[in-house]
Amino acid sequence: MNTNELNDPKDQNLENIEGTIVSYNAGNLNVADGGNDLVDVEADKPVSIADEAYDEEPNEELKPIEMDDEHVDFDEEDEEEEDAEIDEEDDEPHVDYSSLSKDELVQTLKDLINNRPVQKIRQKVEGLKSIFYRKHKAEVEKLKKEFVEAGGDLEQFALPEDNAELQFKELLKQYRAKRAQYNNQLEDQKQHNLEQKLQIIEKIKELVNSTDSVGKIYSEFRELQKQFLEIGPVPQASLNDLWNNYHHHVQAFYDFVKISKELRDLDFKKNLEAKIKLCEQAEELLLEPSVIVAFKKLQKLHEQWREVGPVPRENQNEIWERFKEATTKINKKHQEHFENIKEQQKKNLEAKIELCEKAEELAAQNPKTIKEWNKLSKELIELQKIWKTIGFATKKDNNKVFERFRSACDTFFNKKRDFFKDIKDVQMNNLQQKTELCLQAEALKDSTDWKKTTEDLINLQKRWKQIGPVPRKSSDEIWKRFRAACDYFFEQKSKHFASVDNSYEENLKAKEALIAEVEAFVFGENMEENLDALKEFQKRWTQIGFVPIKVKDDVQKRFRAAIKKHFDKLNTQEDKNKMVRFQAKLEEAKANPRAMSKLRQDRERMFNRMRQLENDLTVWENNIGFFAKTKNAEAMIEEVNRKIERAKEEITELSEKIKLIDKLEQK
């Protein structure tokens, strides 16, 4: 109701009063000047501020919140009808269709069109249409996803024929046709009503020429008024002119027939009582919690006000100002309500843009680990939860900002899906490798070659650790299989060595007795026999089995020390014998020139060998300082020291032989 139009309170001059009605344009959230036009309270309704509905790998299993469209795009032919005049209030309760399948939605729409008045089913049809196309779009997205995951090119995707959608579209066409037919019939009826009302006005006009009594004329007048009000609606464009014409001739009738003051005052009094009641009803609407409900009811009150005749002149201004004041207050609340909605929608848009920016930041990242992906997934899902708590944005921006947010979410989860697809490929390869290790371990588990098999299984365990993770569903199973094979072997090994532990003590006694025998051994004159005896000691040592592990090293050292002592003595005697044989060889060469030539060649070879050993000796002695202090390093140092000792002994021997050759040549 635009109160600027409420400027003429004269009940007898209604051109600028009775034709004024509340007007509201839901598209731009403004309360507009209705002028002389009536507004369909069902068609002009505010933008609905409702929660938006959403339609998602791991840890890997983390999934995004399903994001349904906030709007539904229909077939080009499926446009909203501009004419909402035919809509009537539905007398059936609201029904939730969201749980129905597409086929059930088709059948429900068919039943509505065939069994319910077309003017009462618009909201139900719109609800069915929204749910049907949301489900349809979800199916299309699923088919596209399956097509791409199967290796197809999205540009080559062809949507299969959907019989349910074809039926649904056909039913919508039938609905639009019935709606258009009804609307045309309604317009025809309105035109017919207009003609009837114009005929009644003509009859009222002709009453002033009647020669009948005033009482009879007045009775005819009241009957014509009753008929006029009982006739249904007329075309909107003719409404104001019709009412102005009607009130003009009604007033003319009163003035012409000069109805008695008592009768006229009685009529005015009834009209005043009716308008007071309308004022009270309008004032009660100020307490109505719903601004929209109050606004719709106010329109109906204005329609009733227009139908009530004039009131006493002394009450005209007062009663009109009272009705106007209530109208102005309701109108103001109505306007403030939608201004608040518009302001809230702006704030919602700002909040959603901020969420879009955060989602785009997450979508732009490229994590390298599952942990990082899961962390970002939780952040994005939290943004989706926040999004669902925010109401609609402004009408022109709501769909755009939603598409922006959903695009960022889709980009993120598509990248995540690709990452985990690669991870799964790697994990499947790891599973294959670990399965092969299981087969190898199972092949070894019954072996009794304890030492070698132990080494082999330990190597398999090292390789197992080097292989990355496998798919979660197979992780426990493959590990238990591998561990079972390893455990079985080592359990058998433990049982075996538990059975031989008792023999270790006997072996220890035998080895200690052999050590005592070696230590007491005395060389004879024959060096060959001495050497054979030492070899026999070594052979007997190896034939004796294992000893307890705690004394193994000590017993081994004692045996080596005892046998080495004899070998050193044997080597010393051997060296002496070598020098004696070499001197004898020199004596024989004195009288043989060819032999002397051979000795000189031997001297040269010995000299070169001695220089080579001296160089090696220097390198070995330097290298010892670089070995780390580890168990393996100690063994290497010991080996190098043995090489150094042997080299020194050989250098000494070579030096002595060279000196003997030089003395022989000087004689």
XYZ file of C-alpha atoms in Angstrom:
667
model
C 0.000 0.000 0.000
C 1.555 3.268 -1.105
C 0.201 5.847 1.301
C 1.038 8.712 -1.051
C -2.022 7.672 -3.055
C -4.282 7.909 -0.007
C -5.045 11.599 -0.350
C -8.778 11.987 -0.866
C -10.944 10.857 2.048
C -14.276 11.761 0.444
C -16.430 8.656 0.393
C -18.640 10.187 -2.298
C -15.662 10.866 -4.598
C -13.743 7.588 -4.783
C -11.602 8.017 -7.865
C -8.422 8.252 -5.759
C -9.513 6.169 -2.753
C -11.245 2.934 -3.502
C -8.976 2.033 -6.409
C -5.818 2.118 -4.295
C -4.329 -1.266 -3.352
C -1.063 -2.651 -1.966
C 1.470 -3.591 -4.635
C 4.726 -5.455 -4.215
C 7.327 -6.511 -6.746
C 9.174 -9.565 -5.479
C 11.872 -9.190 -8.094
C 13.490 -6.054 -6.728
C 12.405 -6.190 -3.102
C 10.675 -2.789 -3.276
C 7.164 -1.809 -2.196
C 5.853 -0.139 -5.360
C 2.978 2.209 -6.036
C 0.120 0.015 -6.994
C -1.762 2.842 -8.689
C -5.111 1.549 -9.758
C -4.003 -2.059 -10.215
C -5.040 -4.947 -8.047
C -2.275 -7.350 -7.073
C -2.593 -11.112 -6.809
C -1.501 -11.892 -3.281
C -0.512 -15.421 -4.269
C 1.631 -14.360 -7.209
C 3.527 -11.513 -5.558
C 5.370 -13.266 -2.810
C 8.784 -12.474 -1.301
C 11.968 -14.306 -2.050
C 12.130 -17.370 0.154
C 14.983 -17.278 2.628
C 15.647 -20.932 3.292
C 18.560 -23.168 4.027
C 20.380 -24.260 0.919
C 20.706 -27.982 0.397
C 23.888 -29.750 -0.574
C 24.089 -32.779 -2.873
C 32.719 -35.204 -1.529
C 38.690 -39.634 0.009
C 41.164 -40.442 3.065
C 42.188 -40.057 6.034
C 41.772 -41.412 2.523
C 38.078 -42.051 3.217
C 37.290 -38.438 3.975
C 34.528 -37.322 1.607
C 33.179 -33.942 0.761
C 29.729 -32.843 1.824
C 27.255 -33.478 -0.998
C 26.451 -30.141 -2.668
C 23.012 -30.008 -4.380
C 22.286 -27.155 -6.767
C 20.822 -24.058 -5.189
C 18.805 -23.560 -8.356
C 17.396 -25.885 -10.978
C 17.777 -25.288 -14.706
C 14.821 -26.559 -16.669
C 13.997 -27.048 -20.294
C 13.798 -23.828 -22.316
C 10.089 -24.391 -22.787
C 9.639 -24.749 -19.041
C 9.403 -21.082 -18.099
C 7.625 -19.540 -15.197
C 4.157 -18.302 -16.125
C 3.860 -14.559 -15.772
C 0.142 -14.691 -15.066
C -0.409 -15.768 -11.520
C -4.018 -14.652 -11.248
C -5.400 -18.131 -11.538
C -3.635 -19.446 -8.444
C -5.898 -20.186 -5.538
C -5.024 -21.296 -2.047
C -4.539 -25.064 -1.929
C -6.840 -26.717 0.567
C -4.657 -29.826 0.839
C -1.753 -30.096 3.321
C 1.869 -29.712 2.227
C 3.539 -32.953 1.090
C 7.274 -33.741 1.158
C 8.176 -35.282 -2.220
C 11.958 -35.462 -1.680
C 11.941 -39.177 -0.833
C 10.158 -40.202 -4.049
C 11.958 -41.733 -7.010
C 11.830 -40.113 -10.449
C 9.155 -42.554 -11.630
C 7.109 -41.867 -8.493
C 7.463 -38.131 -9.078
C 6.154 -38.598 -12.640
C 3.117 -40.518 -11.368
C 2.467 -37.932 -8.639
C 2.535 -35.088 -11.179
C 0.188 -37.039 -13.440
C -2.280 -37.583 -10.569
C -2.185 -33.878 -9.654
C -2.888 -32.742 -13.215
C -5.702 -35.245 -13.743
C -7.403 -35.083 -10.355
C -6.864 -31.608 -8.919
C -8.013 -28.143 -10.085
C -5.224 -26.561 -12.124
C -5.530 -23.267 -10.231
C -4.707 -24.978 -6.898
C -1.677 -27.097 -7.732
C 0.982 -24.599 -8.809
C 3.109 -24.815 -5.656
C 2.987 -28.608 -5.677
C 3.955 -28.712 -9.369
C 6.874 -26.356 -8.747
C 8.006 -28.509 -5.820
C 7.819 -31.695 -7.898
C 9.664 -30.005 -10.746
C 12.510 -28.795 -8.502
C 12.993 -32.209 -6.860
C 12.732 -34.127 -10.155
C 15.386 -32.069 -11.933
C 17.668 -32.112 -8.902
C 17.572 -35.912 -8.934
C 17.928 -35.918 -12.723
C 20.989 -33.671 -12.599
C 22.578 -35.824 -9.879
C 22.116 -38.905 -12.099
C 23.679 -37.099 -15.060
C 26.703 -36.073 -12.951
C 27.082 -39.665 -11.760
C 26.984 -40.997 -15.337
C 29.590 -38.429 -16.410
C 31.842 -39.389 -13.512
C 31.574 -43.100 -14.297
C 32.225 -42.373 -17.990
C 35.408 -40.401 -17.197
C 36.631 -42.946 -14.617
C 36.192 -45.650 -17.257
C 38.642 -43.762 -19.466
C 36.190 -41.791 -21.601
C 36.602 -38.224 -22.863
C 34.041 -35.935 -21.222
C 33.525 -34.060 -24.508
C 32.386 -37.327 -26.117
C 29.898 -38.114 -23.360
C 26.370 -38.665 -24.695
C 23.464 -38.593 -22.282
C 21.275 -41.708 -22.632
C 17.565 -41.259 -23.203
C 15.639 -40.866 -19.957
C 12.058 -42.104 -20.297
C 11.078 -40.597 -16.954
C 12.283 -37.143 -18.023
C 10.397 -37.391 -21.336
C 7.207 -38.290 -19.475
C 7.788 -35.495 -16.951
C 8.277 -32.901 -19.696
C 5.133 -34.081 -21.477
C 3.135 -33.773 -18.247
C 4.505 -30.251 -17.710
C 3.298 -29.338 -21.201
C -0.136 -30.715 -20.338
C -0.108 -28.692 -17.127
C 0.838 -25.479 -18.950
C -1.861 -26.149 -21.557
C -4.537 -26.714 -18.887
C -3.309 -23.651 -17.022
C -3.473 -21.531 -20.177
C -6.924 -22.930 -21.002
C -8.199 -22.166 -17.527
C -6.702 -18.702 -17.646
C -8.350 -18.012 -20.994
C -11.663 -19.234 -19.624
C -11.153 -17.048 -16.576
C -10.497 -14.023 -18.777
C -13.594 -14.784 -20.787
C -15.567 -15.049 -17.561
C -14.124 -11.760 -16.316
C -15.135 -10.091 -19.561
C -18.626 -11.537 -19.199
C -18.742 -10.313 -15.585
C -17.727 -6.850 -16.754
C -20.547 -6.784 -19.267
C -23.018 -7.894 -16.588
C -21.825 -5.228 -14.146
C -22.036 -2.546 -16.834
C -25.618 -3.637 -17.524
C -26.409 -3.331 -13.792
C -24.876 0.158 -13.725
C -27.101 1.074 -16.672
C -30.109 -0.202 -14.753
C -29.091 1.880 -11.713
C -28.686 4.814 -14.051
C -32.208 4.275 -15.452
C -33.755 4.122 -11.948
C -33.737 7.898 -11.752
C -36.297 7.933 -14.600
C -38.657 5.480 -12.897
C -42.192 6.627 -11.914
C -42.568 3.954 -9.251
C -42.686 4.708 -5.568
C -39.487 5.538 -3.738
C -39.752 2.387 -1.653
C -40.048 0.171 -4.714
C -37.272 2.041 -6.524
C -35.018 1.753 -3.463
C -35.737 -1.985 -3.193
C -34.781 -2.402 -6.854
C -31.668 -0.314 -6.184
C -30.575 -2.541 -3.266
C -31.198 -5.659 -5.339
C -29.094 -4.269 -8.179
C -26.318 -3.447 -5.675
C -26.464 -7.012 -4.351
C -26.288 -8.457 -7.851
C -23.388 -6.148 -8.692
C -21.348 -7.330 -5.690
C -22.177 -11.005 -6.235
C -20.832 -11.018 -9.768
C -17.251 -12.305 -9.907
C -14.001 -10.478 -10.841
C -13.572 -8.383 -13.985
C -10.448 -7.679 -16.131
C -7.820 -5.780 -14.183
C -7.590 -2.979 -16.738
C -11.302 -2.163 -16.378
C -11.522 -2.427 -12.608
C -11.014 1.211 -11.609
C -13.185 2.670 -14.320
C -15.918 0.185 -13.398
C -15.884 1.123 -9.700
C -15.730 4.829 -10.422
C -18.664 4.493 -12.792
C -20.597 2.420 -10.244
C -20.050 4.801 -7.340
C -20.859 7.784 -9.515
C -24.284 6.454 -10.461
C -24.948 5.201 -6.935
C -24.303 8.713 -5.667
C -26.394 10.115 -8.467
C -29.234 7.796 -7.485
C -29.108 8.994 -3.893
C -29.069 12.621 -4.917
C -31.830 12.262 -7.535
C -34.413 10.359 -5.617
C -33.765 12.436 -2.505
C -34.172 9.440 -0.308
C -35.411 10.230 3.123
C -32.766 11.402 5.551
C -33.613 8.603 7.970
C -33.147 5.937 5.310
C -30.005 7.563 3.994
C -28.573 7.993 7.508
C -29.373 4.384 8.314
C -27.491 3.250 5.206
C -24.561 5.516 6.034
C -24.561 4.201 9.607
C -24.352 0.608 8.384
C -21.523 1.588 6.072
C -19.747 3.341 8.941
C -20.063 0.268 11.161
C -18.689 -1.899 8.357
C -15.717 0.413 7.835
C -15.043 0.638 11.579
C -14.897 -3.136 11.621
C -12.452 -3.060 8.696
C -10.330 -0.542 10.609
C -10.290 -2.804 13.655
C -9.288 -5.773 11.498
C -6.507 -3.718 9.902
C -5.256 -2.636 13.342
C -5.284 -6.239 14.534
C -2.960 -7.064 11.647
C -0.304 -4.922 13.327
C 0.004 -7.732 15.884
C 0.320 -10.436 13.229
C 3.810 -12.052 13.584
C 4.123 -12.676 9.860
C 4.568 -9.513 7.811
C 3.661 -11.413 4.636
C 0.414 -12.760 6.090
C -0.529 -9.292 7.354
C 0.216 -7.821 3.929
C -1.987 -10.350 2.109
C -4.874 -9.914 4.540
C -4.620 -6.132 4.203
C -5.196 -6.415 0.461
C -8.416 -8.296 1.071
C -9.515 -5.630 3.558
C -8.969 -2.982 0.886
C -11.114 -4.954 -1.522
C -13.870 -5.074 1.094
C -13.453 -1.339 1.860
C -14.046 -0.547 -1.797
C -17.307 -2.499 -1.758
C -18.708 -0.609 1.258
C -20.745 2.482 0.406
C -20.389 6.049 1.736
C -20.474 7.061 5.390
C -21.750 10.273 7.068
C -19.738 13.270 5.979
C -18.718 14.116 9.551
C -17.074 10.681 9.853
C -15.453 10.519 6.437
C -12.058 12.014 7.337
C -11.795 10.276 10.712
C -12.639 6.778 9.485
C -10.468 7.105 6.405
C -7.451 8.420 8.374
C -7.828 5.551 10.815
C -7.825 2.954 8.033
C -5.047 4.799 6.238
C -2.886 4.913 9.400
C -3.135 1.144 9.937
C -2.370 0.592 6.249
C 0.679 2.874 6.422
C 2.113 1.040 9.446
C 1.632 -2.391 7.895
C 3.098 -1.133 4.656
C 6.117 0.261 6.511
C 6.712 -3.042 8.320
C 6.327 -4.815 4.996
C 8.872 -2.564 3.329
C 11.317 -2.752 6.269
C 10.981 -6.529 6.245
C 12.179 -6.813 2.669
C 14.796 -4.120 3.108
C 16.164 -6.206 5.994
C 16.044 -9.282 3.792
C 17.945 -7.441 1.079
C 20.553 -6.209 3.565
C 20.923 -9.711 5.014
C 21.305 -11.106 1.519
C 24.135 -8.647 0.867
C 25.853 -9.814 4.054
C 25.282 -13.429 3.022
C 26.886 -12.660 -0.348
C 29.941 -11.148 1.354
C 30.242 -14.167 3.649
C 29.905 -16.574 0.714
C 32.497 -14.689 -1.360
C 34.898 -15.002 1.578
C 34.238 -18.754 1.718
C 34.814 -18.948 -2.061
C 38.195 -17.264 -1.674
C 39.215 -19.660 1.092
C 38.023 -22.663 -0.929
C 39.970 -21.422 -3.975
C 43.104 -21.077 -1.854
C 42.727 -24.706 -0.758
C 42.008 -25.819 -4.340
C 45.194 -24.109 -5.573
C 47.432 -26.144 -3.257
C 49.175 -29.343 -4.310
C 49.929 -31.448 -1.206
C 52.420 -34.264 -1.566
C 51.365 -36.507 1.308
C 48.154 -38.195 2.464
C 48.414 -36.405 5.798
C 48.470 -33.007 4.104
C 45.520 -33.949 1.855
C 43.470 -35.089 4.839
C 44.235 -31.880 6.722
C 43.103 -29.716 3.798
C 40.036 -31.937 3.252
C 38.890 -31.305 6.817
C 39.325 -27.569 6.293
C 37.278 -27.595 3.075
C 34.511 -29.722 4.580
C 34.346 -27.258 7.461
C 33.878 -24.463 4.901
C 31.036 -26.475 3.341
C 29.364 -26.818 6.741
C 29.628 -23.056 7.283
C 28.216 -22.462 3.796
C 25.102 -24.470 4.668
C 24.440 -22.191 7.653
C 24.392 -19.049 5.503
C 21.136 -18.039 3.822
C 20.617 -16.999 0.211
C 22.569 -14.163 -1.330
C 21.006 -11.505 -3.535
C 18.924 -12.971 -6.354
C 21.208 -11.916 -9.213
C 24.363 -13.186 -7.447
C 23.175 -16.287 -5.566
C 23.610 -18.798 -8.386
C 26.923 -17.282 -9.497
C 28.520 -17.390 -6.058
C 27.272 -20.930 -5.497
C 28.752 -22.076 -8.819
C 32.029 -20.406 -7.846
C 32.130 -22.191 -4.497
C 31.145 -25.547 -5.942
C 33.733 -25.153 -8.722
C 36.479 -24.624 -6.118
C 35.259 -27.673 -4.160
C 35.113 -29.793 -7.316
C 38.609 -28.701 -8.333
C 39.997 -29.618 -4.918
C 38.368 -33.027 -4.697
C 39.164 -33.879 -8.322
C 42.838 -33.148 -7.638
C 42.617 -35.177 -4.453
C 40.946 -38.038 -6.322
C 43.742 -38.024 -8.918
C 46.371 -37.982 -6.164
C 44.837 -40.938 -4.363
C 44.388 -42.780 -7.641
C 48.159 -42.527 -8.159
C 48.704 -43.513 -4.529
C 46.473 -46.546 -4.994
C 48.425 -47.574 -8.095
C 51.648 -47.393 -6.077
C 50.028 -49.255 -3.191
C 48.821 -52.009 -5.511
C 52.392 -52.365 -6.831
C 53.636 -52.489 -3.223
C 51.042 -55.168 -2.486
C 52.335 -57.244 -5.379
C 55.929 -56.908 -4.144
C 54.966 -57.879 -0.596
C 52.975 -60.820 -1.892
C 56.133 -62.021 -3.664
C 58.069 -61.667 -0.395
C 55.372 -63.744 1.326
C 55.825 -66.487 -1.254
C 59.601 -66.443 -0.744
C 59.252 -66.519 3.036
C 56.759 -69.378 2.843
C 59.183 -71.291 0.619
C 61.919 -70.878 3.249
C 59.967 -71.519 6.414
C 60.544 -75.319 6.427
C 64.289 -75.059 5.738
C 66.751 -76.554 8.243
C 69.721 -74.640 6.894
C 69.431 -72.422 9.912
C 72.222 -69.967 9.244
C 71.596 -69.283 5.555
C 67.828 -69.251 5.918
C 68.081 -66.852 8.842
C 70.137 -64.500 6.697
C 67.681 -64.860 3.807
C 64.659 -64.130 5.987
C 66.364 -61.131 7.576
C 67.082 -59.806 4.087
C 63.438 -60.340 3.152
C 62.400 -58.394 6.264
C 64.709 -55.538 5.295
C 63.218 -55.457 1.813
C 59.721 -55.515 3.358
C 60.512 -52.369 5.338
C 61.806 -50.631 2.215
C 58.527 -51.230 0.356
C 55.883 -48.565 0.908
C 52.311 -49.013 2.234
C 49.673 -51.201 0.600
C 45.891 -50.603 0.346
C 44.404 -50.422 3.812
C 41.995 -53.284 3.265
C 44.944 -55.622 2.497
C 47.458 -54.235 4.999
C 46.721 -56.489 7.994
C 46.191 -59.599 5.910
C 49.470 -59.370 3.949
C 51.470 -58.483 7.072
C 50.048 -61.393 9.060
C 50.845 -63.746 6.185
C 54.480 -62.600 5.982
C 54.966 -62.604 9.727
C 53.438 -66.058 10.055
C 56.019 -67.520 7.651
C 58.921 -65.808 9.454
C 57.641 -66.748 12.903
C 57.220 -70.369 11.881
C 60.855 -70.665 10.768
C 62.284 -68.964 13.834
C 60.116 -71.061 16.145
C 61.430 -74.220 14.477
C 64.964 -72.873 14.725
C 64.515 -72.142 18.442
C 63.187 -75.650 19.041
C 66.120 -77.141 17.173
C 68.763 -75.239 19.071
C 67.025 -75.889 22.343
C 67.558 -79.591 21.670
C 71.267 -79.177 20.965
C 72.088 -76.919 23.916
C 72.858 -79.941 26.056
C 75.606 -81.056 23.672
C 77.334 -77.649 23.843
C 78.843 -78.361 27.275
C 80.317 -81.641 26.055
C 81.762 -79.850 23.036
C 83.256 -77.216 25.342
C 85.016 -79.889 27.367
C 86.344 -81.525 24.210
C 87.700 -78.229 22.859
C 89.321 -77.284 26.163
C 91.044 -80.712 26.211
C 92.226 -80.144 22.626
C 93.601 -76.702 23.555
C 95.565 -78.285 26.409
C 96.890 -80.914 24.009
C 98.010 -78.249 21.502
C 99.681 -76.180 24.189
C 101.619 -79.280 25.389
C 102.696 -80.318 21.881
C 106.512 -80.472 21.330
C 108.097 -80.318 17.860
C 110.134 -83.227 16.547
C 113.079 -83.153 14.139
C 110.937 -83.746 11.049
C 109.269 -80.513 9.990
C 106.774 -82.270 7.730
C 105.545 -84.367 10.600
C 105.269 -81.265 12.768
C 103.143 -79.566 10.100
C 100.904 -82.621 9.728
C 100.372 -82.713 13.462
C 99.257 -79.053 13.512
C 96.855 -79.653 10.622
C 95.413 -82.616 12.468
C 94.780 -80.375 15.498
C 92.841 -77.933 13.262
C 90.837 -80.721 11.690
C 89.839 -82.135 15.048
C 88.834 -78.612 16.208
C 86.436 -78.127 13.304
C 84.910 -81.549 13.847
C 83.867 -80.654 17.375
C 80.413 -79.008 17.423
C 79.160 -75.738 18.888
C 79.947 -74.528 22.389
C 77.838 -72.151 24.568
C 77.738 -68.733 22.948
C 78.997 -66.905 26.026
C 82.394 -68.722 25.914
C 82.631 -69.145 22.148
C 84.999 -66.210 21.501
C 87.228 -66.941 24.483
C 87.707 -70.611 23.540
C 88.347 -69.666 19.918
C 91.029 -67.138 20.912
C 92.769 -69.659 23.171
C 92.927 -72.259 20.383
C 94.171 -69.768 17.798
C 96.851 -68.492 20.170
C 98.079 -72.010 20.915
C 98.157 -73.149 17.280
C 99.686 -69.855 16.105
C 102.527 -70.219 18.545
C 103.456 -73.543 16.919
C 103.027 -72.203 13.382
C 105.274 -69.234 14.200
C 107.924 -71.614 15.412
C 107.458 -73.742 12.352
C 107.742 -70.695 10.088
C 110.925 -69.560 11.834
C 112.549 -72.910 11.244
C 111.303 -72.889 7.710
C 112.821 -69.468 7.116
C 116.178 -70.672 8.392
C 116.013 -73.691 6.148
C 115.146 -71.434 3.198
C 118.250 -69.294 3.781
C 120.430 -72.398 4.097
C 119.067 -73.740 0.798
C 119.574 -70.334 -0.842
C 123.221 -70.155 0.276
C 123.775 -73.653 -1.120
C 122.257 -72.493 -4.387
C 124.739 -69.551 -4.467
C 127.711 -71.845 -3.928
C 126.616 -73.990 -6.860
C 126.272 -70.925 -9.079
C 129.875 -69.748 -8.628
C 131.221 -72.035 -11.322
C 128.285 -71.630 -13.725
C 128.103 -68.314 -15.695
C 124.554 -69.000 -16.802
C 123.506 -69.566 -13.199
C 125.156 -66.269 -12.174
C 123.220 -64.468 -14.888
C 120.042 -66.012 -13.540
C 120.969 -64.842 -10.008
C 121.412 -61.278 -11.216
C 117.922 -61.407 -12.753
C 116.579 -62.823 -9.488
C 118.306 -59.983 -7.588
C 116.598 -57.411 -9.799
C 113.238 -59.067 -9.285
C 113.804 -59.275 -5.511
C 114.802 -55.619 -5.377
C 111.658 -54.530 -7.229
C 109.525 -56.737 -5.023
C 111.104 -55.229 -1.905
C 110.385 -51.658 -3.127
C 106.761 -52.619 -3.904
C 106.315 -54.079 -0.434
C 107.797 -50.959 1.156
C 105.262 -48.792 -0.742
C 102.407 -51.093 0.247
C 103.593 -50.970 3.805
C 103.394 -47.162 3.831
C 99.856 -47.192 2.374
C 98.600 -49.828 4.842
C 100.032 -48.025 7.846
C 98.411 -44.737 6.738
C 95.035 -46.374 6.071
C 94.776 -47.825 9.551
C 94.206 -44.325 10.939
C 91.079 -43.841 8.829
C 89.108 -46.867 10.013
C 86.093 -46.067 12.239
C 85.792 -47.456 15.743
C 83.356 -50.233 14.872
C 83.285 -53.980 15.192
C 83.771 -54.448 11.457
C 86.588 -51.873 11.419
C 88.475 -53.771 14.122
C 88.412 -56.921 12.003
C 89.752 -54.987 9.014
C 92.505 -53.393 11.110
C 93.537 -56.831 12.346
C 93.736 -58.124 8.768
C 95.849 -55.118 7.663
C 98.183 -55.617 10.605
C 98.726 -59.224 9.531
C 99.568 -58.015 6.030
C 102.030 -55.512 7.486
C 103.769 -58.223 9.543
C 104.026 -60.574 6.563
C 105.369 -57.739 4.403
C 108.042 -56.843 6.944
C 109.123 -60.478 7.179
C 109.304 -60.759 3.399
C 111.302 -57.507 3.130
C 113.783 -58.830 5.685
C 114.121 -62.089 3.778
C 114.575 -60.313 0.429
C 117.124 -57.932 1.900
C 119.194 -60.859 3.236
C 119.109 -62.655 -0.116
C 120.176 -59.512 -2.007
C 123.119 -59.050 0.376
C 124.250 -62.673 -0.210
C 124.079 -62.209 -4.012
C 126.054 -58.946 -3.768
C 128.789 -60.619 -1.655
C 129.066 -63.453 -4.154
C 129.652 -61.036 -7.057
C 132.327 -59.111 -5.117
C 134.494 -62.188 -4.682
